Amino acid sequence: IYYVACPLRYTKVVQYLKKNVDFSKVISLRAVSSSYLPDWRPGIDYRDTYSACKALGGGVSIDLIHEWDYITYLIGCFPIKVYSFIKKLSNLELDSDDIAVYIGEYEDKLVELHLDYFTKKSKRFIEIQTDSEKVIADLIEGTVKKENEETEIFLKEERDEYQLLEIKNFFDIIEGRALNENDFEHFLCNGYVETITESGLVQVVILGEKSEQHLNYISEHLSTIIIKPTVSIDSPLIKD
């Protein structure tokens, strides 16, 4: 069994949104995950971690792939197209990317995603807009509220709580009580989106640079498609 760990989808906030928001009526979604890499691992020099080294799989576009996971989990599918800007802009001592900005296009909605390593006061939130209301969810504070209402729902939890839920789900998959929604093929598709060309051909738009192993796997399992690169970013490997 191949299973890719993406624990944010098991948080109370994301589960509340999944159960209480009709995403077929959402017209725009904006998510932000901003934090300060030197504060990630107390007592460890950030310059010595994989996050600071592109060759080791570092970079905010890889480290924070969790955002794309919970976004596609909530909406229920991958975007048709994704436009991305991936750069190293801050004065942090690293050679990996420290900012990634994406625009994801769906038929009926747009997704904006901002990720960075250099914001000293951490932020991790999602704003969901329909024609009639705006829902704001804060994954750090564990809150959900509607913009025009004073009522705020508190869903605070410890990190171990949602990670244990994911572990339980993994054993349910092993024992046949649950479907594997995050298998290896899904992991690869988290970096690829399908679109239909005018000629009727199905092509895959790569959301980032892939290793030879990734490309061989795609070619072997999805041999009827054309692989076409877009703006270059790193492979969406799960790091935590």
Short mmCIF file of C-alpha atoms in Angstrom, two decimals:
data_model
loop_
_atom_site.label_atom_id
_atom_site.label_comp_id
_atom_site.label_asym_id
_atom_site.label_seq_id
_atom_site.Cartn_x
_atom_site.Cartn_y
_atom_site.Cartn_z
CA ILE A 1 0.00 0.00 0.00
CA TYR A 2 1.27 3.45 -0.94
CA TYR A 3 -0.14 6.23 1.23
CA VAL A 4 0.93 9.88 1.20
CA ALA A 5 0.53 11.60 4.56
CA CYS A 6 -1.30 14.94 4.40
CA PRO A 7 -2.67 15.43 7.93
CA LEU A 8 -4.24 18.89 7.52
CA ARG A 9 -7.29 17.39 5.85
CA TYR A 10 -8.00 15.63 9.18
CA THR A 11 -8.10 18.84 11.23
CA LYS A 12 -11.40 19.88 12.78
CA VAL A 13 -11.38 23.08 10.74
CA VAL A 14 -11.00 21.36 7.37
CA GLN A 15 -13.51 18.67 8.32
CA TYR A 16 -16.01 21.34 9.38
CA LEU A 17 -15.62 23.10 6.02
CA LYS A 18 -16.01 19.81 4.17
CA LYS A 19 -19.28 19.05 5.95
CA ASN A 20 -20.81 22.54 6.08
CA VAL A 21 -19.77 24.39 2.90
CA ASP A 22 -21.30 23.65 -0.49
CA PHE A 23 -18.22 23.99 -2.67
CA SER A 24 -20.30 23.78 -5.85
CA LYS A 25 -21.46 27.30 -4.95
CA VAL A 26 -18.00 28.67 -4.18
CA ILE A 27 -16.72 31.18 -6.73
CA SER A 28 -13.35 31.97 -5.20
CA LEU A 29 -11.05 30.51 -2.58
CA ARG A 30 -7.92 32.11 -1.12
CA ALA A 31 -5.46 30.25 1.10
CA VAL A 32 -2.32 31.52 2.83
CA SER A 33 0.42 29.69 4.69
CA SER A 34 3.15 32.08 5.83
CA SER A 35 5.79 31.28 8.43
CA TYR A 36 9.41 31.91 9.34
CA LEU A 37 11.71 29.01 8.48
CA PRO A 38 14.33 29.77 11.21
CA ASP A 39 11.56 29.18 13.80
CA TRP A 40 10.40 25.85 12.40
CA ARG A 41 12.77 23.60 14.32
CA PRO A 42 13.89 25.08 17.67
CA GLY A 43 17.53 24.40 18.46
CA ILE A 44 18.40 23.49 14.87
CA ASP A 45 20.05 25.89 12.44
CA TYR A 46 17.62 26.22 9.54
CA ARG A 47 20.57 26.43 7.14
CA ASP A 48 21.42 22.80 7.98
CA THR A 49 17.94 21.44 7.21
CA TYR A 50 16.63 20.01 3.94
CA SER A 51 14.19 22.94 3.70
CA ALA A 52 17.05 25.31 2.91
CA CYS A 53 18.58 23.04 0.27
CA LYS A 54 16.95 22.60 -3.11
CA ALA A 55 19.01 19.47 -3.88
CA LEU A 56 17.58 17.77 -0.77
CA GLY A 57 13.99 18.53 -1.73
CA GLY A 58 13.69 21.83 0.12
CA GLY A 59 11.60 24.80 -0.86
CA VAL A 60 8.31 26.24 0.25
CA SER A 61 6.56 24.88 -2.85
CA ILE A 62 7.37 21.36 -1.61
CA ASP A 63 7.24 21.79 2.17
CA LEU A 64 3.74 23.27 2.07
CA ILE A 65 2.11 20.96 -0.46
CA HIS A 66 -0.41 20.31 2.33
CA GLU A 67 -2.31 23.41 1.21
CA TRP A 68 -2.90 22.00 -2.27
CA ASP A 69 -3.97 18.72 -0.69
CA TYR A 70 -6.69 20.18 1.52
CA ILE A 71 -7.84 22.59 -1.19
CA THR A 72 -8.39 19.79 -3.72
CA TYR A 73 -9.90 17.64 -0.95
CA LEU A 74 -12.45 20.35 -0.13
CA ILE A 75 -13.33 21.16 -3.72
CA GLY A 76 -13.32 17.52 -4.75
CA CYS A 77 -11.13 17.75 -7.83
CA PHE A 78 -7.97 19.27 -9.28
CA PRO A 79 -7.91 22.60 -11.15
CA ILE A 80 -7.99 22.69 -14.94
CA LYS A 81 -4.98 25.00 -15.09
CA VAL A 82 -2.48 26.36 -12.60
CA TYR A 83 -0.31 29.44 -13.00
CA SER A 84 2.62 29.71 -10.61
CA PHE A 85 5.37 32.08 -9.55
CA ILE A 86 8.12 30.36 -7.55
CA LYS A 87 11.14 32.36 -6.39
CA LYS A 88 13.79 32.94 -3.76
CA LEU A 89 13.37 36.60 -2.71
CA SER A 90 14.19 37.04 0.97
CA ASN A 91 17.59 37.41 2.65
CA LEU A 92 17.32 33.96 4.26
CA GLU A 93 20.46 31.89 3.69
CA LEU A 94 19.09 29.14 1.47
CA ASP A 95 19.13 28.12 -2.17
CA SER A 96 15.57 26.76 -2.26
CA ASP A 97 12.46 28.80 -3.09
CA ASP A 98 11.04 30.85 -0.22
CA ILE A 99 7.84 32.08 -1.88
CA ALA A 100 5.28 30.37 -4.10
CA VAL A 101 2.13 32.02 -5.47
CA TYR A 102 -0.46 30.10 -7.47
CA ILE A 103 -3.66 30.82 -9.35
CA GLY A 104 -5.75 27.70 -9.93
CA GLU A 105 -8.49 27.82 -12.54
CA TYR A 106 -11.66 25.74 -12.28
CA GLU A 107 -14.65 25.98 -14.60
CA ASP A 108 -16.69 27.80 -11.97
CA LYS A 109 -14.15 29.19 -9.51
CA LEU A 110 -10.63 30.53 -9.00
CA VAL A 111 -8.18 29.52 -6.29
CA GLU A 112 -5.40 31.78 -4.99
CA LEU A 113 -2.63 30.25 -2.89
CA HIS A 114 0.26 32.05 -1.19
CA LEU A 115 3.11 30.21 0.53
CA ASP A 116 6.26 31.67 2.07
CA TYR A 117 9.14 30.96 4.47
CA PHE A 118 9.88 34.54 5.58
CA THR A 119 6.85 35.84 7.53
CA LYS A 120 7.81 36.12 11.21
CA LYS A 121 4.23 35.98 12.53
CA SER A 122 2.76 32.73 11.25
CA LYS A 123 -0.49 32.75 9.31
CA ARG A 124 -2.44 29.78 7.95
CA PHE A 125 -5.96 30.50 6.82
CA ILE A 126 -8.48 29.99 4.05
CA GLU A 127 -11.14 32.39 2.77
CA ILE A 128 -14.10 30.94 0.88
CA GLN A 129 -16.41 33.20 -1.12
CA THR A 130 -19.84 32.42 -2.56
CA ASP A 131 -22.28 34.85 -4.16
CA SER A 132 -23.94 35.39 -0.80
CA GLU A 133 -21.30 34.99 1.93
CA LYS A 134 -17.66 34.73 2.88
CA VAL A 135 -16.32 32.08 5.26
CA ILE A 136 -12.95 32.60 6.95
CA ALA A 137 -11.18 29.66 8.57
CA ASP A 138 -7.98 29.95 10.61
CA LEU A 139 -6.01 26.71 10.88
CA ILE A 140 -3.65 28.05 13.56
CA GLU A 141 -6.32 29.49 15.86
CA GLY A 142 -8.79 26.71 15.03
CA THR A 143 -11.69 29.02 14.18
CA VAL A 144 -14.35 29.36 11.49
CA LYS A 145 -16.57 32.39 11.01
CA LYS A 146 -18.73 34.15 8.44
CA GLU A 147 -17.57 37.64 7.56
CA ASN A 148 -20.85 39.40 8.31
CA GLU A 149 -21.64 37.52 11.52
CA GLU A 150 -20.20 37.95 15.01
CA THR A 151 -20.49 34.25 15.87
CA GLU A 152 -17.19 32.37 15.71
CA ILE A 153 -16.87 28.61 15.89
CA PHE A 154 -13.92 27.38 17.97
CA LEU A 155 -12.36 24.10 16.86
CA LYS A 156 -8.97 24.26 18.57
CA GLU A 157 -7.09 20.98 18.87
CA GLU A 158 -3.65 19.61 19.56
CA ARG A 159 -1.47 18.54 16.65
CA ASP A 160 -1.46 14.93 17.83
CA GLU A 161 -5.26 14.75 17.55
CA TYR A 162 -5.52 15.10 13.78
CA GLN A 163 -2.35 13.14 13.16
CA LEU A 164 -3.79 10.24 15.16
CA LEU A 165 -6.94 10.44 13.03
CA GLU A 166 -4.81 10.04 9.93
CA ILE A 167 -2.97 7.07 11.44
CA LYS A 168 -6.33 5.45 12.29
CA ASN A 169 -7.51 6.01 8.72
CA PHE A 170 -4.30 4.43 7.42
CA PHE A 171 -4.94 1.24 9.43
CA ASP A 172 -8.55 1.27 8.21
CA ILE A 173 -7.17 1.31 4.65
CA ILE A 174 -4.86 -1.61 5.40
CA GLU A 175 -7.72 -3.62 6.90
CA GLY A 176 -10.12 -2.80 4.07
CA ARG A 177 -12.49 -0.55 6.02
CA ALA A 178 -11.65 2.62 4.08
CA LEU A 179 -10.65 3.63 0.57
CA ASN A 180 -7.14 4.94 -0.03
CA GLU A 181 -7.73 8.50 -1.24
CA ASN A 182 -4.05 9.46 -1.04
CA ASP A 183 -2.26 6.70 -2.88
CA PHE A 184 0.90 7.12 -4.97
CA GLU A 185 -1.00 7.86 -8.17
CA HIS A 186 -2.99 10.58 -6.40
CA PHE A 187 0.29 11.94 -5.04
CA LEU A 188 1.62 12.29 -8.58
CA CYS A 189 -1.64 13.83 -9.77
CA ASN A 190 -1.27 16.46 -7.08
CA GLY A 191 1.38 17.84 -9.41
CA TYR A 192 -0.46 17.22 -12.66
CA VAL A 193 -3.80 18.38 -14.01
CA GLU A 194 -5.64 17.14 -17.07
CA THR A 195 -7.13 19.38 -19.71
CA ILE A 196 -8.76 18.78 -23.08
CA THR A 197 -7.20 20.51 -26.08
CA GLU A 198 -9.19 21.89 -29.01
CA SER A 199 -8.24 18.83 -31.03
CA GLY A 200 -9.76 16.59 -28.38
CA LEU A 201 -6.46 15.23 -27.04
CA VAL A 202 -6.08 14.83 -23.31
CA GLN A 203 -2.90 16.43 -22.04
CA VAL A 204 -1.37 16.71 -18.62
CA VAL A 205 -0.07 20.05 -17.45
CA ILE A 206 2.84 19.56 -15.10
CA LEU A 207 2.65 21.84 -12.08
CA GLY A 208 6.39 21.61 -11.62
CA GLU A 209 9.62 19.95 -12.61
CA LYS A 210 9.48 16.19 -12.20
CA SER A 211 12.25 13.71 -11.70
CA GLU A 212 12.91 11.05 -14.32
CA GLN A 213 11.22 8.55 -12.00
CA HIS A 214 8.04 10.65 -11.92
CA LEU A 215 7.97 11.07 -15.69
CA ASN A 216 8.58 7.37 -16.29
CA TYR A 217 5.73 6.48 -13.94
CA ILE A 218 3.37 8.88 -15.66
CA SER A 219 4.37 7.64 -19.11
CA GLU A 220 3.92 4.02 -18.04
CA HIS A 221 0.53 4.41 -16.37
CA LEU A 222 -0.95 7.22 -18.46
CA SER A 223 0.47 6.42 -21.87
CA THR A 224 -2.37 8.06 -23.83
CA ILE A 225 -1.62 11.59 -22.66
CA ILE A 226 0.77 14.33 -23.67
CA ILE A 227 3.02 15.73 -20.95
CA LYS A 228 3.44 19.47 -21.26
CA PRO A 229 5.46 21.54 -18.76
CA THR A 230 4.22 24.88 -17.44
CA VAL A 231 6.02 27.32 -15.16
CA SER A 232 8.84 25.42 -13.49
CA ILE A 233 8.58 24.51 -9.84
CA ASP A 234 9.93 21.63 -7.77
CA SER A 235 8.34 18.21 -7.47
CA PRO A 236 5.49 18.08 -4.91
CA LEU A 237 7.12 15.69 -2.46
CA ILE A 238 5.56 15.55 0.96
CA LYS A 239 7.86 16.88 3.66
CA ASP A 240 7.08 17.59 7.27
#
